[in-house]
């Protein structure tokens, strides 16, 4: 990555817009920040690769020891990461019985694929399938800490019975908690409390199973806000987080990162002006940004995104305020003057939600903002990285 | 399409969820409805293929004469449709100078690719590029009828100058208007007025250019709501619409179609229950549905979508009320009782916005609801159709 660029190497001025850009310098900085925290807290970090869905981005997380443990959101990701040499994978969406043949196929390849469930009926079909295949399917019980979506409460009557059903088939691996409501925790103290609650819930569930004589190996917690707020993870074996690899305006709005940490953006081109409305029109609409309006519920609504120049410097006061499929509208706010940006000008848009924006693209053009661009040139494109898509 | 299915043919019970489904019967019905209207109004229909982005769906529109005129939203669509034999294509997003080499390459292949612009600076670089390449680039001037996004007002001082610049280089093709605000016209009368305004605006702009001695060939209007509401298109040469090939809950909310006309849906699987909250949890989140919440601004907010069984029968009172990346939450409303749907149950979700939901998928599993499923079987999958993606 530190070889000089030939004069003809492509820059952000070259590919047709819109396209997604990853700044590898910022991404690495975000990755090191959380890796350091996890080390200090004494837990294994198991990044969630659902944000970038890229083997190349995941490779930034290796600490010289090759493929790390990862979390995935689809079996397509599990299969792609298994193909890439990853052997320790948690599929963190409650299991659908119909998907078990692909789970078993991955286990048969030697991948330790952990699955998730939160009901007696799921435990019964998982253990039935495991016995029929003559294998162990390492399974975690999803525990709910904040009413976000799935999971059992720690006092759920079914919890111990599910644990026992799994254990008797050799399938009980542990418990998993995700503090999804931490995305709405708008202060450092609320985030710290969300992290404490997430940790306490996981440990309580694990202790309840252990008190019933059941072995609990993995005690897994995580979300990007709580992973950055936790100050005590005693009793926890691993920490999961995904969004932090890129961060986004939602996370900046929560104070989990700074705007300068955002590693993902979308390059767009000015294609028109409506001075009578105060609009600059670009060729980057919701197809390029997604329809995610995650900051709409935050104290500062960032529209569809903030605007920077090609070098990543914020264009103060300019916001992408509207989107249709292939059009974006930029407007000035807070009394800012609309800048003069002729047709053909390229800009970058920082997204509300990195997971959703990244999903609109087949891959990433990679830049490194720690390497200054040549004078009068846009940042050099180091490489193009592909994404995994589908299910 | 009318050959009997072998017993082993796949059904909607087979592929892993989530996946997108197109009901070819409903799509054909929607297509015929608008084709009949266009015939009656005496205009050429130029479907916008940005919704389905599929050569197979577009083929449903052929009336025995092969590839029809189409509208596209990206050059990637233009190139894919040119590869598929389409020779009359309008690229209906204001031109970015950087994209002209691909435009010229398509023209050089013999495709009549019409482009769009709304400024003097664009007219100058387009005619400059045309002269340099020694070709005509058929160009339309975008006219704004309702302040939706781009375009010149009919009284814009620049209009005639742009027309003359284009004409002198042999590049003036006509004018194009899109009544984008018709998506917010909540009655048949408002839609009729939006259609009249769109038509009147286009004709006024064309007449202003003609009065200056400039030839105007194409006078193009269209949006799905206005295309279904127009009662007089005199002076108009062609009608554009895209969404109607699938329709969606936004269009049903406007009264442009019925719920029963929706041809696109997403098959999901129940993966859990939270009876304490009244939630059914599925494996279809925003990655499968998109983040589009287009009905949120309508009188009846349909959440992330309405729920049907695999045969397309509405599950009354059930709505997809929340989404995370790979989880959907279904809840009962209007006093409805939450149905008992065990883990593993498959459902279909009807989307807010077909263009956005379709974009989350690489292709479509095709069914035909005019052919009854075999007893005790889910609808048979007739074929799998691919989408064009990227830019």
XYZ file of C-alpha atoms in Angstrom:
782
model
C 0.000 0.000 0.000
C 3.014 2.301 0.240
C 4.322 1.952 -3.277
C 4.343 5.189 -5.301
C 1.489 5.668 -7.731
C 2.375 5.777 -11.408
C 1.341 9.023 -13.087
C -1.460 7.249 -14.928
C -3.057 5.625 -11.884
C -6.764 6.278 -11.489
C -8.130 8.814 -9.044
C -11.549 9.675 -7.660
C -11.951 11.886 -10.738
C -12.016 8.871 -13.046
C -14.810 6.285 -12.569
C -18.287 7.307 -13.643
C -20.358 8.432 -10.681
C -21.943 7.474 -8.371
C -19.560 5.027 -6.684
C -18.661 4.080 -3.117
C -15.295 4.980 -1.598
C -13.550 3.513 1.430
C -10.770 5.477 3.077
C -8.524 2.702 4.316
C -6.645 5.051 6.634
C -9.786 5.974 8.549
C -11.063 2.424 8.537
C -7.797 1.122 9.996
C -7.890 3.822 12.659
C -11.435 2.782 13.633
C -10.424 -0.883 13.678
C -7.386 -0.239 15.884
C -9.439 1.835 18.300
C -11.884 -0.977 19.016
C -9.217 -3.703 18.965
C -7.351 -1.785 21.671
C -10.533 -1.475 23.741
C -11.294 -5.178 23.418
C -7.750 -6.054 24.498
C -8.023 -3.780 27.497
C -11.403 -5.252 28.450
C -9.980 -8.779 28.141
C -12.449 -10.059 25.533
C -12.123 -11.517 22.065
C -13.354 -9.178 19.342
C -15.629 -10.855 16.795
C -16.305 -8.169 14.149
C -19.665 -8.262 12.400
C -18.876 -8.260 8.691
C -22.437 -7.354 7.656
C -21.461 -3.690 7.210
C -18.646 -4.004 4.685
C -19.379 -7.589 3.492
C -15.870 -7.591 2.090
C -13.002 -10.009 2.565
C -10.619 -7.130 1.844
C -12.072 -4.930 4.575
C -12.072 -7.882 6.975
C -8.394 -8.446 6.198
C -7.698 -5.019 7.729
C -8.748 -6.557 11.047
C -6.162 -9.325 11.045
C -3.505 -8.753 13.650
C -0.817 -10.753 11.909
C -2.510 -14.034 12.763
C -4.749 -14.442 9.739
C -8.539 -14.759 9.687
C -10.172 -13.616 12.916
C -13.478 -14.769 14.411
C -16.332 -13.047 12.594
C -20.074 -12.510 12.882
C -22.261 -12.695 9.764
C -25.844 -11.712 8.975
C -26.487 -14.132 6.098
C -25.382 -17.597 5.073
C -24.091 -16.049 1.833
C -21.604 -14.108 3.980
C -20.750 -17.261 5.962
C -20.063 -19.165 2.747
C -17.981 -16.343 1.224
C -15.933 -15.951 4.393
C -15.469 -19.721 4.668
C -14.186 -19.650 1.080
C -11.808 -16.901 2.230
C -10.322 -19.058 4.964
C -12.410 -17.974 7.949
C -13.144 -20.944 10.226
C -14.818 -19.321 13.235
C -18.124 -17.763 12.230
C -21.273 -16.824 14.150
C -24.474 -16.448 12.108
C -26.311 -13.979 14.321
C -29.865 -14.176 12.957
C -32.339 -16.621 14.521
C -32.201 -19.858 12.575
C -34.847 -20.778 10.007
C -35.146 -24.605 9.795
C -35.036 -24.439 6.009
C -31.470 -23.107 6.147
C -30.009 -25.978 8.197
C -28.649 -27.929 5.201
C -26.333 -25.001 4.381
C -25.331 -24.752 8.054
C -24.485 -28.453 8.119
C -22.578 -28.176 4.830
C -20.374 -25.456 6.355
C -19.788 -27.524 9.495
C -18.878 -30.490 7.291
C -16.229 -28.298 5.645
C -14.588 -27.810 9.038
C -15.959 -24.337 9.727
C -17.062 -23.745 13.304
C -20.348 -22.082 12.414
C -22.349 -21.020 15.454
C -26.064 -20.434 15.019
C -28.659 -18.615 17.082
C -32.163 -19.366 18.364
C -34.649 -18.277 21.002
C -37.420 -20.900 21.061
C -38.093 -24.483 22.062
C -39.307 -25.319 18.571
C -36.037 -24.118 17.038
C -34.014 -26.077 19.624
C -35.939 -29.207 18.725
C -35.429 -29.013 14.989
C -31.753 -28.009 15.371
C -31.002 -30.937 17.655
C -33.086 -33.237 15.451
C -31.079 -32.193 12.412
C -27.798 -32.530 14.334
C -28.621 -36.083 15.428
C -29.728 -37.021 11.936
C -26.485 -35.645 10.456
C -24.424 -37.162 13.262
C -22.778 -33.857 14.110
C -22.785 -31.098 16.716
C -24.283 -27.778 15.658
C -22.817 -25.185 18.025
C -25.793 -23.082 19.061
C -26.234 -19.932 21.093
C -29.393 -18.858 22.843
C -30.387 -15.297 21.988
C -31.151 -13.230 25.077
C -33.048 -9.956 24.948
C -31.718 -7.090 27.079
C -33.781 -4.137 25.856
C -36.857 -5.165 23.877
C -35.110 -4.431 20.579
C -36.242 -7.451 18.539
C -35.568 -11.180 19.195
C -34.381 -13.118 22.221
C -35.591 -14.567 25.490
C -35.659 -12.573 28.687
C -33.288 -13.916 31.323
C -36.256 -15.031 33.445
C -38.081 -16.741 30.563
C -39.466 -20.097 31.715
C -38.234 -21.722 28.479
C -34.578 -20.734 28.878
C -33.276 -23.697 30.885
C -35.322 -26.217 28.909
C -33.873 -24.920 25.641
C -30.387 -25.055 27.141
C -30.939 -28.646 28.238
C -32.331 -29.723 24.838
C -29.268 -28.240 23.150
C -26.822 -29.655 25.715
C -28.188 -33.193 25.461
C -27.456 -33.110 21.722
C -23.990 -31.647 22.293
C -25.121 -28.394 20.694
C -25.092 -25.828 23.523
C -22.403 -23.226 22.908
C -23.571 -20.235 24.928
C -25.625 -17.070 24.989
C -25.677 -13.966 22.796
C -27.055 -10.486 23.540
C -27.326 -7.449 21.252
C -28.206 -4.065 22.764
C -29.967 -2.808 19.653
C -31.649 0.013 21.540
C -28.216 1.533 22.184
C -28.567 3.142 18.740
C -31.023 5.445 20.448
C -28.864 6.144 23.534
C -28.032 9.804 23.049
C -25.407 10.414 25.709
C -22.193 8.770 26.844
C -23.861 7.900 30.153
C -26.870 6.273 28.463
C -24.492 4.277 26.278
C -22.457 3.215 29.305
C -25.654 2.068 31.017
C -26.756 0.232 27.855
C -23.384 -1.544 27.809
C -23.672 -2.443 31.491
C -27.199 -3.737 30.950
C -26.103 -5.771 27.936
C -23.216 -7.309 29.924
C -25.316 -7.938 33.027
C -28.075 -9.575 30.991
C -25.651 -11.922 29.237
C -23.948 -12.915 32.489
C -27.286 -13.428 34.272
C -28.509 -15.725 31.490
C -25.234 -17.659 31.486
C -25.347 -18.037 35.274
C -28.935 -19.261 35.134
C -27.965 -21.990 32.680
C -24.858 -22.904 34.696
C -26.916 -23.083 37.873
C -28.983 -25.739 36.086
C -25.818 -27.715 35.449
C -25.451 -26.690 31.819
C -22.046 -25.703 30.393
C -21.924 -22.228 28.840
C -18.813 -21.538 26.790
C -19.542 -18.366 24.832
C -21.019 -15.301 26.504
C -21.273 -12.830 23.638
C -22.351 -9.179 23.666
C -22.105 -6.252 21.368
C -23.290 -3.355 19.280
C -21.146 -0.504 17.990
C -22.324 1.967 20.652
C -22.013 -0.424 23.609
C -18.692 -1.836 22.395
C -17.282 1.695 22.612
C -18.924 2.458 25.969
C -18.395 -0.693 28.034
C -16.058 -0.243 30.983
C -16.423 -3.701 32.507
C -16.955 -6.923 30.575
C -16.188 -9.390 33.339
C -17.935 -12.684 32.658
C -18.100 -11.908 28.924
C -16.027 -13.943 26.482
C -16.482 -11.950 23.274
C -17.516 -8.592 21.905
C -19.281 -8.053 18.569
C -19.556 -4.829 16.534
C -19.884 -4.139 12.821
C -20.629 -0.553 11.896
C -17.404 0.791 13.484
C -15.320 -0.343 10.538
C -16.819 2.561 8.555
C -18.875 4.530 11.099
C -21.553 6.931 9.805
C -23.591 10.023 10.626
C -25.870 8.118 13.007
C -22.860 7.039 15.055
C -21.389 10.548 14.882
C -24.748 11.901 16.049
C -24.562 9.585 19.052
C -21.031 10.793 19.794
C -19.571 7.309 19.272
C -17.230 8.757 16.619
C -16.349 12.054 14.995
C -17.375 13.072 11.487
C -13.696 12.808 10.583
C -13.799 9.079 11.372
C -16.319 8.255 8.611
C -14.533 5.878 6.246
C -17.334 5.307 3.703
C -18.656 7.899 1.290
C -20.239 8.075 -2.154
C -18.788 10.154 -4.995
C -21.428 12.066 -6.960
C -21.391 14.681 -9.731
C -23.246 17.989 -9.963
C -25.636 17.728 -12.929
C -27.732 20.860 -12.476
C -28.843 23.873 -10.475
C -32.178 25.290 -9.406
C -31.183 28.716 -8.080
C -34.846 29.659 -7.628
C -35.112 26.936 -4.980
C -31.522 27.025 -3.681
C -30.831 23.517 -5.006
C -27.778 21.848 -6.452
C -28.787 18.636 -8.250
C -26.439 15.624 -8.363
C -26.471 12.186 -9.947
C -26.436 10.463 -6.549
C -29.939 9.607 -5.379
C -31.287 6.924 -3.066
C -30.009 4.178 -5.343
C -26.514 5.311 -4.358
C -27.198 6.360 -0.750
C -30.101 4.049 0.253
C -33.366 5.343 1.663
C -31.941 5.270 5.204
C -32.787 8.435 7.151
C -31.309 7.301 10.459
C -30.459 10.818 11.604
C -34.088 11.942 11.176
C -34.731 10.843 14.761
C -31.581 12.481 16.134
C -31.234 16.035 17.457
C -29.426 17.026 14.222
C -31.113 15.649 11.103
C -28.434 15.246 8.437
C -30.864 14.621 5.580
C -29.466 11.963 3.252
C -25.914 12.960 4.142
C -23.253 15.601 4.542
C -21.158 16.822 1.643
C -17.370 16.917 1.299
C -15.025 17.719 -1.544
C -13.122 14.862 -3.179
C -10.409 15.156 -0.517
C -12.908 14.659 2.287
C -13.097 18.271 3.502
C -16.627 19.170 4.631
C -18.442 21.728 2.500
C -19.780 23.660 5.463
C -23.529 24.058 5.618
C -24.274 21.871 2.588
C -26.543 18.866 3.110
C -28.132 16.308 0.812
C -31.707 17.124 1.665
C -33.695 15.051 -0.854
C -33.301 12.019 -3.055
C -35.062 10.352 -5.899
C -33.785 7.200 -7.570
C -30.842 8.762 -9.426
C -31.020 12.396 -8.315
C -29.820 14.006 -5.116
C -30.660 17.541 -4.019
C -28.107 19.552 -2.036
C -29.188 22.599 -0.072
C -27.550 25.094 2.267
C -28.657 25.277 5.886
C -27.961 27.285 9.000
C -27.718 30.444 6.927
C -24.873 29.032 4.833
C -24.347 30.402 1.345
C -24.879 27.873 -1.440
C -21.421 27.353 -2.955
C -20.868 27.776 -6.682
C -20.297 24.271 -7.959
C -20.438 24.011 -11.753
C -21.956 21.050 -13.576
C -19.358 18.298 -13.557
C -18.066 19.060 -10.041
C -17.495 15.909 -8.012
C -18.357 15.715 -4.343
C -18.499 13.013 -1.712
C -21.563 12.307 0.437
C -21.142 10.938 3.982
C -24.035 8.563 4.717
C -26.504 8.249 7.558
C -26.085 4.515 7.805
C -22.997 2.821 6.426
C -24.553 -0.686 6.369
C -27.428 0.494 4.171
C -25.385 2.721 1.863
C -22.688 0.105 1.330
C -25.415 -2.388 0.386
C -26.343 -0.253 -2.628
C -22.935 -0.890 -4.230
C -21.170 -3.892 -5.679
C -17.828 -2.846 -4.229
C -15.586 -0.066 -2.993
C -12.994 2.173 -4.582
C -10.241 2.402 -1.980
C -8.278 5.528 -1.092
C -5.771 6.248 1.668
C -6.102 9.741 3.114
C -2.789 9.386 4.951
C -1.068 9.622 1.557
C -1.390 13.135 0.153
C -2.744 13.343 -3.382
C -0.445 14.652 -6.084
C -0.837 18.423 -6.552
C -3.961 19.281 -8.571
C -5.070 15.661 -8.440
C -7.936 13.890 -6.767
C -7.052 11.128 -4.287
C -5.528 8.084 -5.966
C -7.571 4.881 -6.116
C -5.465 2.144 -4.520
C -7.706 -0.757 -5.472
C -11.280 -1.884 -5.974
C -12.766 -4.262 -3.421
C -15.824 -6.445 -4.015
C -18.784 -6.988 -1.706
C -20.710 -10.164 -0.957
C -24.403 -9.801 -1.800
C -27.595 -11.793 -1.618
C -28.576 -14.402 0.900
C -45.444 -20.474 -19.900
C -48.434 -22.812 -20.166
C -46.634 -26.121 -20.033
C -47.536 -28.319 -17.059
C -45.097 -28.286 -14.156
C -43.286 -31.536 -13.438
C -43.854 -32.784 -9.888
C -40.314 -31.847 -8.909
C -40.454 -28.251 -10.131
C -39.538 -25.675 -7.502
C -42.130 -23.641 -5.660
C -42.066 -20.607 -3.381
C -41.452 -23.074 -0.552
C -38.018 -23.959 -1.904
C -35.401 -21.169 -2.204
C -33.891 -19.895 1.024
C -35.562 -16.678 2.133
C -35.659 -13.763 1.665
C -36.132 -13.537 -2.094
C -38.101 -11.362 -4.508
C -41.090 -12.687 -6.444
C -42.747 -11.326 -9.563
C -46.269 -12.439 -10.398
C -46.169 -12.372 -14.187
C -49.965 -12.498 -14.417
C -50.384 -9.284 -12.459
C -47.487 -7.607 -14.208
C -48.961 -8.407 -17.625
C -52.326 -7.071 -16.515
C -50.702 -3.799 -15.393
C -48.773 -3.574 -18.656
C -51.867 -4.124 -20.783
C -53.822 -1.551 -18.837
C -51.358 1.241 -19.567
C -50.687 0.106 -23.149
C -54.428 0.365 -23.808
C -54.514 3.855 -22.303
C -51.546 5.013 -24.392
C -53.180 3.663 -27.550
C -56.394 5.450 -26.731
C -54.542 8.700 -26.019
C -52.656 8.393 -29.300
C -49.144 8.449 -27.861
C -46.203 6.085 -27.963
C -45.537 4.388 -24.631
C -41.876 4.455 -23.599
C -41.709 2.364 -20.404
C -39.107 3.333 -17.822
C -37.166 0.180 -17.094
C -35.585 1.549 -13.897
C -38.139 -0.288 -11.740
C -37.605 -3.870 -12.869
C -34.194 -3.384 -14.593
C -34.847 -6.690 -16.298
C -34.800 -7.671 -19.944
C -37.278 -10.421 -19.115
C -39.783 -8.041 -17.552
C -39.319 -5.623 -20.457
C -40.065 -8.462 -22.867
C -43.561 -8.637 -21.336
C -44.139 -5.217 -22.901
C -43.443 -6.246 -26.472
C -46.558 -6.265 -28.564
C -45.335 -8.793 -31.067
C -42.987 -6.287 -32.658
C -39.898 -6.888 -30.554
C -38.005 -4.361 -28.437
C -40.039 -1.246 -27.674
C -38.765 2.268 -26.954
C -37.530 2.428 -23.357
C -36.443 4.969 -20.776
C -33.449 4.211 -18.515
C -32.056 5.767 -15.340
C -28.421 4.699 -15.745
C -25.999 4.062 -18.582
C -25.568 0.538 -17.202
C -29.254 -0.017 -18.049
C -28.768 1.580 -21.473
C -25.837 -0.727 -22.208
C -27.654 -3.838 -20.979
C -30.756 -3.017 -23.004
C -28.643 -2.217 -26.065
C -27.047 -5.659 -25.636
C -30.586 -7.049 -25.495
C -31.504 -5.542 -28.868
C -33.158 -2.292 -27.784
C -32.277 0.513 -30.196
C -34.476 3.395 -29.007
C -33.445 4.470 -25.508
C -33.872 7.689 -23.523
C -31.455 8.231 -20.620
C -33.655 10.438 -18.431
C -31.137 11.846 -15.944
C -29.405 15.171 -16.666
C -26.149 14.446 -18.437
C -22.820 14.565 -16.620
C -20.044 15.524 -19.104
C -17.867 12.699 -17.825
C -20.381 10.137 -19.101
C -20.392 11.333 -22.736
C -17.867 8.754 -23.977
C -20.279 5.955 -23.045
C -23.154 7.861 -24.685
C -21.131 8.219 -27.878
C -20.108 4.559 -27.789
C -23.793 3.565 -27.703
C -24.624 5.924 -30.575
C -21.708 4.451 -32.521
C -23.288 1.005 -32.043
C -26.396 2.256 -33.820
C -28.513 2.815 -30.721
C -30.636 5.965 -30.796
C -29.749 7.088 -27.284
C -31.439 10.322 -26.291
C -29.952 12.306 -23.439
C -31.295 15.066 -21.205
C -30.054 18.461 -19.990
C -31.312 21.720 -18.550
C -28.427 24.205 -18.739
C -26.391 26.202 -21.209
C -23.153 24.706 -19.912
C -24.437 21.168 -20.583
C -25.629 22.150 -24.068
C -22.170 23.511 -24.821
C -20.230 20.458 -23.780
C -22.708 18.087 -25.443
C -22.531 19.935 -28.773
C -18.767 20.270 -28.397
C -18.455 16.509 -27.888
C -20.848 15.835 -30.794
C -18.825 18.004 -33.168
C -15.564 16.441 -32.020
C -16.950 12.941 -32.550
C -18.576 13.959 -35.827
C -21.997 12.684 -34.744
C -25.408 13.915 -33.648
C -26.288 13.340 -30.003
C -30.096 13.464 -29.835
C -30.813 15.642 -26.835
C -33.936 16.634 -24.948
C -34.349 19.715 -22.812
C -35.720 18.923 -19.371
C -38.661 21.145 -18.444
C -39.908 21.523 -14.885
C -43.680 21.494 -14.351
C -43.979 21.269 -10.560
C -40.735 22.114 -8.748
C -39.948 18.443 -8.224
C -36.204 18.442 -9.018
C -34.465 19.351 -12.308
C -35.553 21.193 -15.434
C -36.109 24.675 -16.790
C -39.336 26.546 -16.377
C -41.122 27.175 -19.648
C -40.399 30.909 -19.306
C -36.701 30.455 -18.469
C -34.607 32.981 -20.403
C -32.076 30.253 -21.246
C -34.562 27.889 -22.927
C -34.431 29.174 -26.497
C -30.654 29.686 -26.382
C -30.141 26.094 -25.292
C -32.482 24.919 -28.024
C -30.556 26.920 -30.619
C -27.160 25.660 -29.415
C -28.429 22.095 -29.694
C -30.134 22.655 -33.046
C -27.074 24.214 -34.639
C -25.133 21.042 -33.830
C -27.971 18.845 -35.103
C -28.625 17.641 -31.559
C -32.061 19.038 -30.683
C -34.553 16.209 -30.267
C -37.255 17.712 -28.078
C -38.482 18.354 -24.548
C -39.137 16.092 -21.588
C -41.285 16.702 -18.505
C -41.759 14.516 -15.411
C -44.528 15.386 -12.943
C -42.661 14.005 -9.925
C -44.960 15.792 -7.493
C -47.834 13.651 -8.745
C -46.620 11.026 -6.243
C -48.144 13.302 -3.636
C -51.420 13.940 -5.487
C -53.887 12.181 -3.222
C -57.069 12.218 -5.282
C -58.073 11.305 -8.801
C -58.812 14.980 -9.484
C -55.402 16.127 -8.237
C -53.786 13.469 -10.430
C -55.837 14.558 -13.423
C -54.752 18.161 -12.827
C -51.123 17.053 -12.433
C -51.396 15.230 -15.760
C -52.937 18.260 -17.433
C -50.222 20.517 -16.007
C -47.497 18.104 -17.164
C -48.981 18.000 -20.677
C -49.565 21.747 -20.840
C -46.026 22.490 -19.652
C -44.469 20.204 -22.256
C -46.555 21.651 -25.071
C -45.855 25.235 -23.970
C -42.101 24.603 -23.954
C -42.252 22.908 -27.354
C -44.287 25.786 -28.793
C -41.846 28.345 -27.407
C -38.963 26.582 -29.142
C -40.946 26.192 -32.374
C -41.885 29.879 -32.291
C -38.146 30.592 -32.331
C -37.816 28.505 -35.479
C -36.440 25.418 -33.772
C -37.691 21.934 -34.719
C -39.072 19.922 -31.806
C -39.618 16.236 -32.545
C -40.164 14.569 -29.198
C -42.581 16.006 -26.645
C -42.331 13.533 -23.776
C -44.269 13.399 -20.501
C -44.887 10.889 -17.807
C -44.992 9.483 -14.321
C -46.991 6.487 -13.189
C -49.764 8.571 -11.558
C -50.143 11.052 -14.438
C -49.903 8.337 -17.093
C -52.979 6.737 -15.500
C -54.821 10.037 -15.049
C -54.258 11.914 -18.307
C -57.389 12.388 -20.386
C -55.878 14.541 -23.142
C -52.359 14.270 -24.491
C -52.744 16.322 -27.618
C -49.421 17.761 -28.681
C -47.573 15.011 -26.808
C -45.615 12.385 -28.732
C -44.766 9.926 -25.986
C -45.677 8.811 -22.488
C -43.212 7.461 -19.907
C -43.956 5.417 -16.782
C -41.975 2.803 -14.865
C -43.442 1.780 -11.546
C -46.696 0.481 -13.078
C -45.060 -2.728 -14.222
C -45.092 -3.855 -10.568
C -47.059 -1.146 -8.726
C -46.681 -0.886 -4.934
C -48.327 0.298 -1.729
C -47.554 3.951 -2.472
C -49.411 3.700 -5.770
C -52.254 1.782 -4.115
C -52.405 4.511 -1.446
C -52.812 7.079 -4.221
C -55.581 5.007 -5.768
C -53.621 4.490 -8.997
C -53.952 0.720 -8.530
C -55.496 -1.804 -6.186
C -53.546 -3.892 -3.650
C -54.422 -6.888 -5.811
C -52.417 -5.372 -8.687
C -49.091 -5.491 -6.820
C -46.848 -7.804 -8.852
C -43.691 -7.639 -6.691
C -43.326 -9.127 -3.225
C -40.637 -10.585 -0.998
C -40.882 -14.057 0.530
C -39.772 -14.184 4.177
C -39.793 -16.812 6.933
C -41.007 -16.531 10.513
C -37.974 -17.018 12.788
C -39.395 -16.048 16.182
C -42.127 -14.605 18.356
C -42.253 -11.987 21.090
C -45.748 -12.510 22.484
C -45.058 -10.000 25.279
C -44.792 -7.277 22.594
C -47.206 -8.733 20.038
C -44.394 -9.301 17.522
C -43.741 -11.960 14.923
C -40.093 -11.832 13.838
C -39.061 -12.745 10.265
C -35.813 -13.046 8.348
C -36.797 -10.221 5.976
C -35.429 -6.867 7.137
C -34.511 -3.705 5.286
C -31.867 -5.513 3.273
C -34.740 -7.380 1.607
C -37.360 -4.593 1.590
C -35.180 -1.427 1.405
C -35.485 1.425 3.877
C -38.236 3.030 1.782
C -41.131 4.232 3.919
C -43.071 5.902 1.145
C -46.473 5.325 2.743
C -45.377 7.133 5.924
C -46.574 10.390 4.358
C -49.863 8.916 3.149
C -53.171 8.789 5.032
C -52.609 5.058 5.696
C -49.049 4.263 6.763
C -48.315 0.679 5.701
C -45.070 0.388 7.681
C -42.505 -1.568 5.682
C -45.251 -3.508 3.937
C -48.390 -5.592 4.056
C -48.326 -9.335 4.593
C -49.806 -12.093 2.442
C -49.589 -15.853 2.508
C -47.554 -17.617 -0.174
C -50.561 -17.558 -2.508
C -50.879 -13.789 -2.240
C -53.926 -13.646 0.052
C -53.658 -10.740 2.500
C -53.231 -11.674 6.150
C -55.763 -9.134 7.394
C -54.475 -6.650 9.938
C -50.846 -7.812 9.817
C -48.212 -5.222 8.895
C -44.420 -5.217 8.792
C -43.931 -2.459 11.290
C -40.167 -2.465 11.871
C -36.991 -3.581 10.163
C -33.380 -4.060 11.001
C -30.844 -5.343 8.498
C -31.992 -8.966 8.420
C -34.986 -8.927 10.772
C -38.538 -7.821 10.126
C -41.159 -7.309 12.818
C -44.808 -8.046 12.030
C -47.547 -6.651 14.231
C -51.342 -6.637 14.249
C -53.186 -3.368 13.883
C -56.739 -2.071 13.878
C -57.620 -4.476 16.683
C -56.669 -7.505 14.595
C -55.642 -10.673 16.391
C -52.025 -11.710 15.817
C -52.263 -14.938 13.814
C -50.486 -18.067 15.001
C -47.645 -18.529 12.556
C -45.080 -21.100 13.696
C -41.351 -20.698 13.115
C -40.677 -21.737 9.531
C -43.913 -20.263 8.136
C -43.359 -18.450 4.850
C -45.113 -15.201 4.035
C -44.901 -12.570 1.319
C -44.439 -8.854 1.990
C -45.906 -6.279 -0.403
C -43.538 -3.285 -0.571
C -44.011 0.446 -0.205
C -41.898 1.234 -3.216
C -41.268 -1.390 -5.881
C -38.254 0.423 -7.412
C -36.431 0.471 -4.070
C -37.354 -3.062 -2.980
C -36.479 -4.589 -6.343
C -33.072 -2.883 -6.141
C -32.218 -4.931 -3.045
C -32.299 -8.156 -5.081
C -30.203 -9.640 -7.845
C -33.230 -11.063 -9.600
C -36.789 -12.305 -9.416
C -38.406 -15.673 -8.894
C -41.352 -15.675 -11.280
C -44.794 -17.071 -10.543
C -48.076 -16.927 -12.471
C -51.117 -16.492 -10.239
C -53.455 -17.263 -13.120
C -52.257 -20.863 -12.900
C -53.560 -22.494 -9.732
C -50.935 -24.182 -7.581
C -51.112 -27.940 -7.178
C -53.131 -28.921 -4.086
C -51.102 -28.534 -0.882
C -48.314 -26.845 -2.828
C -46.934 -23.339 -2.895
C -47.047 -21.491 -6.240
C -44.675 -22.959 -8.793
C -41.588 -20.981 -9.792
C -41.680 -20.571 -13.564
C -38.218 -19.097 -13.959
C -35.613 -16.829 -12.390
C -34.976 -13.466 -14.022
C -31.862 -11.353 -13.496
C -31.646 -7.634 -12.833
C -29.181 -5.088 -14.156
C -27.295 -3.351 -11.343
C -24.724 -0.643 -10.872
C -24.152 2.442 -12.958
